[in-house]
Tab-separated table of C-alpha atoms in Angstrom:
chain	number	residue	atom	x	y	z
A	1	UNK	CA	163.655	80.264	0.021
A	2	UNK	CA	163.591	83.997	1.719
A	3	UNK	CA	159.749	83.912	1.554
A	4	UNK	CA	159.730	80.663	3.343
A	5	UNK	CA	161.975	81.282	5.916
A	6	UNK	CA	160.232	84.854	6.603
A	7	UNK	CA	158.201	84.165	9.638
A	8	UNK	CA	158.764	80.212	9.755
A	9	UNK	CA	155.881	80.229	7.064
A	10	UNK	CA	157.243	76.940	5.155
A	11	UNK	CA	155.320	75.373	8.132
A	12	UNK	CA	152.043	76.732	6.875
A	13	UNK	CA	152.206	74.512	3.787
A	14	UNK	CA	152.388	70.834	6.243
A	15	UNK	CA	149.014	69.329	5.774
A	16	UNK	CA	147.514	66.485	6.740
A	17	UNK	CA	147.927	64.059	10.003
A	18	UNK	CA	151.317	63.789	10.850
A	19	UNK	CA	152.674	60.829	12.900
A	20	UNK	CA	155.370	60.253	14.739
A	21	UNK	CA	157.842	59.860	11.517
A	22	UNK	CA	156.687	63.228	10.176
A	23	UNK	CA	156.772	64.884	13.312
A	24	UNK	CA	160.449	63.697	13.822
A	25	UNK	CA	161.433	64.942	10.318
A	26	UNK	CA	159.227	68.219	11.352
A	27	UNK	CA	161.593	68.861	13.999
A	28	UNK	CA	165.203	67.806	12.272
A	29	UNK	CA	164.264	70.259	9.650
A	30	UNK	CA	162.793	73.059	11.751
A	31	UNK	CA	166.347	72.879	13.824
A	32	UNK	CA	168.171	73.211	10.481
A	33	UNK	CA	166.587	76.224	9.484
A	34	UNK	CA	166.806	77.733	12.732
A	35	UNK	CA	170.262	77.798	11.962
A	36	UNK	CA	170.364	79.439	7.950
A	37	UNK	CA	171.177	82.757	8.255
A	38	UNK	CA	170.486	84.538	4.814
A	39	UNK	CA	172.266	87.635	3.043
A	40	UNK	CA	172.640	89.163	0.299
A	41	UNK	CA	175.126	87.512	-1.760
A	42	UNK	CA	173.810	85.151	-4.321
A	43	UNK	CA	173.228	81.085	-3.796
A	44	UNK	CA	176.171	78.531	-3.814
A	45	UNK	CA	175.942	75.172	-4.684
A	46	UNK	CA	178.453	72.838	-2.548
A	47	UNK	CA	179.377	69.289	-3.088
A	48	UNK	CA	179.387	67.766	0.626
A	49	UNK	CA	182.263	65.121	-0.189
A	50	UNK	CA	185.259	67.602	-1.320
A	51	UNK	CA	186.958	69.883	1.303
A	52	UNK	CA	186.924	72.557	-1.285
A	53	UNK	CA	183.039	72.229	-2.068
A	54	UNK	CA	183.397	70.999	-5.541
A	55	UNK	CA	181.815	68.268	-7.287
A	56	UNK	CA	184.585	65.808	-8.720
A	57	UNK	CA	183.749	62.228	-10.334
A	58	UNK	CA	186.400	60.457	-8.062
A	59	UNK	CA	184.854	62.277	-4.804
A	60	UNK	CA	181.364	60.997	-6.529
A	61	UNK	CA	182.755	57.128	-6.812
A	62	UNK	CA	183.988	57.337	-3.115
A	63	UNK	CA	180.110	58.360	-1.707
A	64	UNK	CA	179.231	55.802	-3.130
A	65	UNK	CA	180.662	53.528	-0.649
A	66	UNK	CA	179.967	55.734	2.400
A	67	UNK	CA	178.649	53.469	5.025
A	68	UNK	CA	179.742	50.543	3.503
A	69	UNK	CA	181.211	47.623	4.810
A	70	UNK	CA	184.985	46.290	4.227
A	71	UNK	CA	185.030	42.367	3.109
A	72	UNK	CA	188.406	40.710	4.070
A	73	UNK	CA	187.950	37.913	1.887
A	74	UNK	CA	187.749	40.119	-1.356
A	75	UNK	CA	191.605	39.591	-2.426
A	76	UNK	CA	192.031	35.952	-1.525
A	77	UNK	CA	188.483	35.180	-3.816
A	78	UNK	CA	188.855	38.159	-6.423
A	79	UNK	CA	192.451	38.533	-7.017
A	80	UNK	CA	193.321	34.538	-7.146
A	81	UNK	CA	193.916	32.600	-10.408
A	82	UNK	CA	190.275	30.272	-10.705
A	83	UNK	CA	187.675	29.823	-12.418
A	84	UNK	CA	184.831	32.260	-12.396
A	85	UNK	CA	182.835	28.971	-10.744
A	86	UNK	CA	184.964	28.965	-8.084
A	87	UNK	CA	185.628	32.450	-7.586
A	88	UNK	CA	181.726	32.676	-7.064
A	89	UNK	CA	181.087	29.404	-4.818
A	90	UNK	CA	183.414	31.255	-2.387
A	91	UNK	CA	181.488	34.295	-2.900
A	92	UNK	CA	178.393	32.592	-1.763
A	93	UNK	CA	180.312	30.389	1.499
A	94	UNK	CA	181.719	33.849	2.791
A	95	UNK	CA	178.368	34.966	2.991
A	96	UNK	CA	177.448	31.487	4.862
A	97	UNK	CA	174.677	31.294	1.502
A	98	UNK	CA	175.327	27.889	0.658
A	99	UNK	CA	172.953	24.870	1.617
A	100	UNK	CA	174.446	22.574	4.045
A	101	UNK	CA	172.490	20.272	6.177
A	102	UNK	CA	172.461	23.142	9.313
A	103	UNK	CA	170.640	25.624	7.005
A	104	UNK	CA	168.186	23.029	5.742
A	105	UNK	CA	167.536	22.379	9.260
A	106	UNK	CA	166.862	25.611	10.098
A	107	UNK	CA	164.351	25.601	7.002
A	108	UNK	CA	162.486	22.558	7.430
A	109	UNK	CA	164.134	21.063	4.291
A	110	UNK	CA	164.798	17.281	4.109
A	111	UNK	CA	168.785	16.949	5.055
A	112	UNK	CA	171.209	14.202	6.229
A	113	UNK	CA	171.575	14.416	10.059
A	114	UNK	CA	175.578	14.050	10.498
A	115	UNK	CA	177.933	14.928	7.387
A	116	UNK	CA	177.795	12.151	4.593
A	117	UNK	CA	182.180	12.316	4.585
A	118	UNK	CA	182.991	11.432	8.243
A	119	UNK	CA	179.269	10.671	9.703
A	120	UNK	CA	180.480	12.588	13.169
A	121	UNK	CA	179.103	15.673	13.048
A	122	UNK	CA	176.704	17.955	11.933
A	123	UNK	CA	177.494	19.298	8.576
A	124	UNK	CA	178.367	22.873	8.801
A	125	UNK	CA	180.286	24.223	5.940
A	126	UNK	CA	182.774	25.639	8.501
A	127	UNK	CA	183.234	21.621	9.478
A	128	UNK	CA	182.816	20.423	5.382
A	129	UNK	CA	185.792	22.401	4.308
A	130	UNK	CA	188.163	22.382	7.041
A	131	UNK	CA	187.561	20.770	10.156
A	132	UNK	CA	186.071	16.932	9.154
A	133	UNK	CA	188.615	14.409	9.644
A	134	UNK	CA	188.002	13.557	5.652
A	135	UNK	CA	188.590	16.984	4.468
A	136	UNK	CA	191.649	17.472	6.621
A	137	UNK	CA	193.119	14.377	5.474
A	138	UNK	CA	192.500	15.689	1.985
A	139	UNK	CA	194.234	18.565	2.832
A	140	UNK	CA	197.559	17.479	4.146
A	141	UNK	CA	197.762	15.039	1.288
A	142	UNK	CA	197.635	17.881	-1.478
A	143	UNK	CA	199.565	19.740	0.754
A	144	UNK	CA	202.241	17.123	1.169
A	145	UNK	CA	201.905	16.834	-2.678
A	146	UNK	CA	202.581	19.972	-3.289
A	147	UNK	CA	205.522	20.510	-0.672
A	148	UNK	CA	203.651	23.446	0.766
A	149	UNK	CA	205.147	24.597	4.210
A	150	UNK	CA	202.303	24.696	5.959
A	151	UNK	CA	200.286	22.992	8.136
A	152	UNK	CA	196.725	21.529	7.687
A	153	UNK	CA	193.749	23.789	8.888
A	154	UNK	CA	193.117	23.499	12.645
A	155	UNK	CA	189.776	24.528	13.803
A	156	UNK	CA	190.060	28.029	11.470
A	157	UNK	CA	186.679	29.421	11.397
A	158	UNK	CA	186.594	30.285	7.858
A	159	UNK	CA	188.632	29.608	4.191
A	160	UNK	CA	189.708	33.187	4.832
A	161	UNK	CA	191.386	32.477	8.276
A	162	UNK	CA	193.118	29.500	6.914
A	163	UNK	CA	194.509	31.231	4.471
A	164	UNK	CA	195.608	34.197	6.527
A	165	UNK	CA	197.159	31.886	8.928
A	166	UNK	CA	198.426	29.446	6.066
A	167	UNK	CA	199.687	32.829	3.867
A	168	UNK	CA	202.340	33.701	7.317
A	169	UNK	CA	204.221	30.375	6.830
A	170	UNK	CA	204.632	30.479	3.062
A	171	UNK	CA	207.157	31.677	1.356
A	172	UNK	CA	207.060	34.659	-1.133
A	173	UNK	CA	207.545	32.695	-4.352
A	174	UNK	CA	204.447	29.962	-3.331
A	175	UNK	CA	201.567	32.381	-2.204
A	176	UNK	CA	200.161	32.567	-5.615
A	177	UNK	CA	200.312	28.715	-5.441
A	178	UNK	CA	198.434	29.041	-1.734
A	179	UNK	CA	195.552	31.041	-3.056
A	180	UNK	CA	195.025	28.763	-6.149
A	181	UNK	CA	194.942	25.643	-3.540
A	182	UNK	CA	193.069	27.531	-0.587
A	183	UNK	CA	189.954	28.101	-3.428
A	184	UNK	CA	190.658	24.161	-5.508
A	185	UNK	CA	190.357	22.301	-2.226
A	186	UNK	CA	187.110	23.357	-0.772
A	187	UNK	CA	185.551	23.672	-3.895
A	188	UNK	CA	186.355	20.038	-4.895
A	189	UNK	CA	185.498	18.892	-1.607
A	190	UNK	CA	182.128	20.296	-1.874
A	191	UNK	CA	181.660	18.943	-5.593
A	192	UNK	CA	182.701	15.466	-3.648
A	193	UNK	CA	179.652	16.231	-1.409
A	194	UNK	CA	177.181	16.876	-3.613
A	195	UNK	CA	178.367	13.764	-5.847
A	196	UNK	CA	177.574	11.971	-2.524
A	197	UNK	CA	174.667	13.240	-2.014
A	198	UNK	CA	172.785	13.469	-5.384
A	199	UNK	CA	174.642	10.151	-7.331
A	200	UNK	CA	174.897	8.120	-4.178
A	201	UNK	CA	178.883	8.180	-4.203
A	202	UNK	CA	180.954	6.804	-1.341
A	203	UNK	CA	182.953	9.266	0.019
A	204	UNK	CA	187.026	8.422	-1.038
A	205	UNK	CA	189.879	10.334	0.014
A	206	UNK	CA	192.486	8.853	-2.253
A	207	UNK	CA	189.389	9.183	-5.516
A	208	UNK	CA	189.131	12.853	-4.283
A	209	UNK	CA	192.789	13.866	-4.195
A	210	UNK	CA	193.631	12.317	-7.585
A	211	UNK	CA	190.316	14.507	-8.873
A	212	UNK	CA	192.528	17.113	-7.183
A	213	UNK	CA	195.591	17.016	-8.490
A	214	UNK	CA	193.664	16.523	-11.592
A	215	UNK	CA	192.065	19.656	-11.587
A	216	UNK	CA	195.382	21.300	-10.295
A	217	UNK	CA	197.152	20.585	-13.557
A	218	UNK	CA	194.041	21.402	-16.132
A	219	UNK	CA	194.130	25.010	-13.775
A	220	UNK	CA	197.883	25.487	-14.375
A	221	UNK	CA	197.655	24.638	-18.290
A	222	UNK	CA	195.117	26.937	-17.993
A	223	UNK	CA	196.759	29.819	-16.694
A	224	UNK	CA	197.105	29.051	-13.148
A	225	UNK	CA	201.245	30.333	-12.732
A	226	UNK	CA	201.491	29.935	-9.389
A	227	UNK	CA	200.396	26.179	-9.627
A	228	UNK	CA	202.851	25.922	-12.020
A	229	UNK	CA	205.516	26.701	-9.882
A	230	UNK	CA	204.716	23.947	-8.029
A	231	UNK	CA	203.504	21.260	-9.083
A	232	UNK	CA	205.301	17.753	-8.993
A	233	UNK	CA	207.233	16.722	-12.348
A	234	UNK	CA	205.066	14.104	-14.507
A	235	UNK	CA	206.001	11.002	-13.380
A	236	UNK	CA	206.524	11.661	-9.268
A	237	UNK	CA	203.731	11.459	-6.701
């Protein structure tokens, strides 16, 4: 490294035609070694993400996330009792990645022009799981079911903002119960959609809320506690 630095000679060994990338990095590195000052003690290596300068495995883990970005809906889709189907169909709706009739628009796919459950307005998944009149009728009924304080959604964005807002109004001992239902009911309700649009199903209400109170007690013999908690006794409504 001395004989390189001696007399800026490192810049005898660029070769070649340089364009305006190169020359860029040319100068960003000609900067930094303007600024090394050498001596005689010997060389150091230093790990850049400790204070200290050492290497450590947990300072290793955390680079690896430098630059990254948070995602809010981790804890509500991650750390909520579901099946791993589930889990991952939210995955794919936070990231907007599922196929509703806007996207196939916007690819030149064949798609239904208004959504097949209320035939009002353009099926956006944002309108699919919380805002069409069908869904939201789905929801107070499983939330009237249920006896969950809360009201249903009202032109949220997102699953994650419904929950947020829902998750304020519900008390301590039926959150776990929330989470389960915030990820059942918009999964079901897309299954419904799909039935509807692949086996030429009519859209039901009262079919789709017995499918969900189905599924809600097959999820709580499953392992589903927080559904447990509160789920009707067999034999009421």
């Amino acid at each position: 490294m001395a004989e390189g630095l001696a007399g800026n000679s490192w810049a005898h060994d660029i070769q070649g035609v340089l364009g305006l990338h190169e020359i860029g990095q040319y100068l960003m590195i000609w900067q930094t070694v303007n600024r090394t000052i050498l001596s005689n003690e010997p060389d150091q290596l230093l790990w850049r993400w400790t204070a200290n300068g050492i290497y450590s495995a947990q300072s290793c883990y955390a680079a690896t996330f430098h630059g990254s970005t948070r995602c809010t809906s981790w804890k509500l889709i991650w750390k909520s009792w579901a099946p791993s189907r589930v889990k991952f169909f939210h995955w794919l709706a936070n990231q907007d990645c599922c196929w509703m009739a806007e996207r196939l628009a916007r690819c030149g796919l064949q798609h239904h022009p208004r959504c097949l459950l209320c035939d009002q307005a353009t099926e956006t998944l944002q309108h699919l799981l919380l805002t069409c009149p069908f869904a939201r009728q789905t929801w107070y009924a499983i939330l009237a079911w249920l006896r969950m304080p809360t009201r249903p959604p009202d032109q949220e964005p997102t699953v994650m903002a419904r929950w947020l807002r829902a998750n304020k109004h519900t008390p301590m001992t039926r959150r776990k119960a929330l989470r389960s239902i915030a990820l059942l009911v918009p999964w079901m309700i897309w299954k419904h959609k799909n039935e509807c649009v692949f086996d030429n199903e009519t859209p039901s209400i009262d079919l789709l809320v017995d499918r969900i109170k189905d599924e809600a007690r097959c999820w709580a013999n499953a392992g589903a506690q927080g559904l447990g908690v509160v789920l009707p006794l067999p034999g009421m409504c």
